[in-house]
Coordinates of C-alpha atoms and ligand atoms in Angstrom, one line a residue:
Chain A
X23 CA -22.8 -11.9 8.1
X24 CA -20.6 -14.9 7.8
X25 CA -21.3 -18.6 8.5
X26 CA -19.5 -20.6 11.1
X27 CA -17.7 -22.7 8.5
X28 CA -16.5 -19.6 6.6
X29 CA -15.1 -18.2 10.1
X30 CA -13.6 -21.6 10.8
X31 CA -11.7 -21.9 7.3
X32 CA -10.7 -18.1 7.7
X33 CA -9.3 -18.5 11.3
X34 CA -7.9 -21.7 10.7
X35 CA -7.2 -22.2 7.0
X36 CA -6.2 -25.5 5.4
X37 CA -3.4 -26.0 3.0
X38 CA -2.0 -22.4 3.2
X39 CA 1.6 -22.2 2.1
X40 CA 3.5 -23.4 -0.9
X41 CA 5.1 -26.6 -2.6
X42 CA 8.6 -26.9 -3.3
X43 CA 8.4 -28.9 -6.7
X44 CA 4.8 -28.4 -7.8
X45 CA 3.3 -30.4 -10.9
X46 CA 1.5 -27.2 -11.7
X47 CA 1.1 -23.6 -10.4
X48 CA -1.6 -21.2 -11.2
X49 CA -1.5 -17.6 -10.4
X50 CA -4.7 -15.4 -11.0
X51 CA -5.8 -11.7 -10.2
X52 CA -9.1 -10.2 -9.4
X53 CA -9.7 -7.0 -11.5
X54 CA -12.6 -6.0 -9.2
X55 CA -10.5 -5.8 -5.9
X56 CA -6.8 -6.2 -7.3
X57 CA -6.3 -9.1 -5.1
X58 CA -3.9 -12.1 -6.1
X59 CA -4.1 -15.9 -5.5
X60 CA -1.7 -18.7 -6.2
X61 CA -2.5 -22.4 -6.0
X62 CA 0.3 -25.2 -6.2
X63 CA -0.6 -28.8 -7.3
X64 CA 1.1 -32.1 -6.7
X65 CA -0.1 -34.6 -9.1
X66 CA 0.9 -38.1 -9.5
X67 CA 1.4 -40.6 -12.3
X68 CA -2.2 -41.7 -12.0
X69 CA -3.4 -38.0 -12.3
X70 CA -4.4 -37.9 -8.7
X71 CA -4.0 -34.5 -6.8
X72 CA -1.7 -35.7 -4.0
X73 CA -1.3 -32.3 -2.5
X74 CA -2.4 -28.9 -3.0
X75 CA -1.5 -25.4 -1.1
X76 CA -2.7 -21.7 -1.7
X77 CA -1.3 -18.3 -1.0
X78 CA -3.4 -15.0 -1.5
X79 CA -3.2 -11.3 -0.7
X80 CA -7.1 -11.7 -0.8
X81 CA -9.5 -11.1 1.9
X82 CA -11.2 -13.5 4.6
X83 CA -13.7 -14.7 2.0
X84 CA -10.7 -15.5 -0.5
X85 CA -9.0 -17.4 2.2
X86 CA -12.0 -19.4 3.5
X87 CA -12.9 -20.5 -0.2
X88 CA -9.4 -21.4 -1.0
X89 CA -9.1 -23.4 2.1
X90 CA -12.2 -25.3 1.5
X91 CA -11.4 -25.7 -2.4
X92 CA -8.0 -27.2 -1.7
X93 CA -9.7 -29.6 0.7
X94 CA -12.2 -30.5 -2.0
X95 CA -9.7 -31.2 -4.7
X96 CA -7.1 -33.3 -2.5
X97 CA -7.2 -36.9 -3.5
X98 CA -9.1 -36.3 -6.6
X99 CA -8.3 -37.0 -10.4
X100 CA -7.9 -34.0 -12.6
X101 CA -11.3 -34.8 -14.2
X102 CA -13.1 -34.7 -10.8
X103 CA -11.1 -31.7 -10.0
X104 CA -12.5 -29.7 -12.8
X105 CA -15.9 -30.2 -11.6
X106 CA -15.3 -28.7 -8.2
X107 CA -17.1 -25.4 -9.1
X108 CA -17.0 -22.1 -7.1
X109 CA -20.7 -23.1 -6.5
X110 CA -19.9 -26.4 -4.8
X111 CA -17.2 -24.6 -2.5
X112 CA -19.6 -22.1 -1.6
X113 CA -22.3 -24.6 -0.7
X114 CA -19.7 -26.4 1.2
X115 CA -19.1 -23.2 3.4
X116 CA -22.7 -22.8 3.9
X117 CA -22.9 -19.8 1.6
X118 CA -21.2 -16.1 1.2
X119 CA -22.8 -12.7 1.1
X120 CA -23.3 -11.5 -2.5
X121 CA -20.7 -8.9 -2.3
X122 CA -18.1 -11.6 -1.5
X123 CA -18.9 -14.2 -4.3
X124 CA -16.2 -12.4 -6.5
X125 CA -13.7 -13.4 -4.0
X126 CA -14.6 -17.0 -4.1
X127 CA -13.8 -17.1 -7.9
X128 CA -10.0 -16.6 -7.3
X129 CA -9.7 -20.2 -6.0
X130 CA -11.7 -22.0 -9.0
X131 CA -9.6 -19.8 -11.5
X132 CA -6.4 -20.4 -9.7
X133 CA -6.9 -24.3 -9.6
X134 CA -8.0 -24.3 -13.3
X135 CA -4.9 -22.3 -14.1
X136 CA -2.6 -24.6 -12.0
X137 CA -4.3 -27.9 -14.0
X138 CA -3.8 -26.0 -17.2
X139 CA -0.1 -25.3 -16.2
X140 CA 0.4 -29.1 -15.4
X141 CA -1.3 -30.2 -18.7
X142 CA 1.0 -27.8 -20.7
X143 CA 4.3 -29.3 -19.0
X144 CA 3.1 -32.9 -19.7
Chain B
X22 CA 2.2 -4.2 -7.6
X23 CA 2.9 -3.9 -3.8
X24 CA 5.7 -2.2 -2.1
X25 CA 8.4 -4.3 0.1
X26 CA 6.9 -2.7 3.3
X27 CA 3.4 -3.6 2.3
X28 CA 4.5 -7.2 2.0
X29 CA 6.4 -7.2 5.2
X30 CA 3.5 -5.9 7.0
X31 CA 1.1 -8.3 5.3
X32 CA 3.2 -11.5 5.8
X33 CA 4.3 -10.5 9.3
X34 CA 1.7 -8.4 10.7
X35 CA 2.3 -6.3 13.9
X36 CA -0.2 -6.1 16.7
X37 CA -2.7 -8.7 15.3
X38 CA -5.0 -10.0 17.9
X39 CA -7.2 -8.9 20.8
X40 CA -7.0 -7.2 24.1
X41 CA -8.8 -8.6 27.2
X42 CA -10.0 -5.6 28.9
X43 CA -9.6 -2.7 26.4
X44 CA -10.0 1.0 27.2
X45 CA -12.1 1.3 23.8
X46 CA -13.0 -0.8 20.9
X47 CA -13.9 0.3 17.3
X48 CA -15.6 -2.1 14.6
X49 CA -16.1 -0.7 11.3
X50 CA -17.3 -2.4 7.9
X51 CA -16.7 -1.4 4.5
X52 CA -19.9 -1.5 2.4
X53 CA -17.7 -1.6 -0.9
X54 CA -16.2 -4.9 -0.3
X55 CA -18.1 -6.3 2.8
X56 CA -14.9 -6.4 5.0
X57 CA -14.7 -6.0 8.5
X58 CA -12.2 -4.4 11.0
X59 CA -11.9 -4.2 14.8
X60 CA -9.3 -2.3 16.8
X61 CA -8.7 -2.6 20.6
X62 CA -7.1 0.3 22.5
X63 CA -5.4 0.2 25.8
X64 CA -5.3 3.8 27.1
X65 CA -3.7 4.9 30.5
X66 CA -4.5 7.7 32.9
X67 CA -2.2 10.1 31.0
X68 CA -4.1 9.5 27.8
X69 CA -1.3 7.6 26.2
X70 CA -2.1 4.5 24.0
X71 CA -0.3 1.9 25.7
X72 CA -1.3 -1.0 23.5
X73 CA -3.5 -1.6 20.3
X74 CA -4.6 -4.7 18.6
X75 CA -6.3 -5.3 15.6
X76 CA -8.6 -8.2 13.7
X77 CA -9.8 -8.0 10.3
X78 CA -11.5 -10.2 7.7
X79 CA -10.0 -7.9 5.0
X80 CA -7.5 -8.4 2.5
X81 CA -3.8 -8.0 2.4
X82 CA -3.9 -4.2 2.1
X83 CA -6.2 -4.1 5.2
X84 CA -4.0 -6.3 7.2
X85 CA -0.9 -4.2 6.1
X86 CA -2.3 -0.8 6.7
X87 CA -3.7 -1.9 10.2
X88 CA -0.5 -3.4 11.2
X89 CA 1.5 -0.1 10.2
X90 CA -1.4 2.1 11.8
X91 CA -1.3 0.2 15.2
X92 CA 2.4 0.7 15.2
X93 CA 2.1 4.2 14.5
X94 CA -0.5 5.1 17.2
X95 CA 1.3 3.2 20.0
X96 CA 2.8 5.3 22.5
X97 CA 0.9 8.6 21.2
X98 CA -1.4 10.6 23.2
X99 CA -5.2 10.5 22.0
X100 CA -4.7 14.0 20.3
X101 CA -1.7 12.8 18.4
X102 CA -3.3 9.4 17.5
X103 CA -6.1 11.5 15.8
X104 CA -3.7 13.1 13.5
X105 CA -2.4 9.7 12.1
X106 CA -4.1 9.6 9.0
X107 CA -4.7 7.2 6.3
X108 CA -2.5 9.4 4.1
X109 CA 0.2 9.0 6.8
X110 CA -0.2 5.4 7.0
X111 CA 0.0 4.8 3.3
X112 CA 3.1 6.9 3.1
X113 CA 4.8 5.1 5.8
X114 CA 4.2 1.8 3.6
X115 CA 5.5 3.4 0.5
X116 CA 2.1 3.6 -1.1
X117 CA -0.7 1.2 -2.1
X118 CA -2.3 0.6 -5.7
X119 CA -5.4 2.9 -6.2
X120 CA -7.9 -0.1 -6.1
X121 CA -6.7 -0.8 -2.6
X122 CA -7.0 2.8 -1.1
X123 CA -10.7 2.0 0.1
X124 CA -9.1 -1.0 2.1
X125 CA -6.7 1.2 4.0
X126 CA -9.4 3.4 5.3
X127 CA -10.7 0.7 7.5
X128 CA -7.9 1.2 9.9
X129 CA -8.3 4.9 10.3
X130 CA -11.9 4.7 10.8
X131 CA -11.6 1.8 13.2
X132 CA -9.0 3.7 15.4
X133 CA -11.3 6.6 15.4
X134 CA -14.4 4.4 16.3
X135 CA -12.3 2.9 19.3
X136 CA -11.1 6.6 20.6
X137 CA -14.8 7.5 20.3
X138 CA -15.7 4.2 22.3
X139 CA -13.0 5.4 25.0
X140 CA -14.3 9.0 25.2
X141 CA -17.9 7.8 25.6
X142 CA -17.0 5.4 28.6
X143 CA -14.6 8.1 30.2
Ligands
FES220 S1 -12.0 -8.3 -1.6 FE1 -10.5 -9.0 -2.9 S2 -10.5 -11.3 -2.6 FE2 -12.1 -10.4 -1.6

């Protein structure tokens, strides 16, 4: 049911945790399942995402997509990070079953919310 | 949204993992969300559940209910364990939001499947 990459990022998630003084934080909820996701971004003066962490109450698919999404946005500029879509993350994970696509949206939405939080503060 | 006990059992789950030579194993899936749950039981010659572990791809509510359910069945007889209902587990966790009740059913179903697996083998 789940690809090897999904199981890898689920059992050994990258960037799980919090940042102490984040440049931006985004928290989103998923109405369909009631799960929540929070993303912390550390952005430097050149608008590069130096670090990125996530916390979630969501399922394995939410953990795996957040892990992959944080890997994909790290080192990118804000403009580049906005182009890391849910579709790109799912492709990098070799796909997800249709019933799990809504879980993978949490990471994209939380990253956008965190970038928006950063933009408002700056 | 979530009680302190739910957050405690989610962030610090009890009995997460596998058993090497289990007396019974139960694996169930949740059609609604695509999540999976596996319970391992170690049952002695007096029909007492000596040890119990779980693995899941499910969300925080599935983790918290499994953690509490495994705590509740440990040390019980098979007959007593069958009476540890989903409702009892939710009460022990001070409740769950309605959207998460279906997640909490995974643990009960997996325990029943593992007891059934044990019964078939003996
Ligand atoms: S079921 Fe809620 S995030 Fe996957």
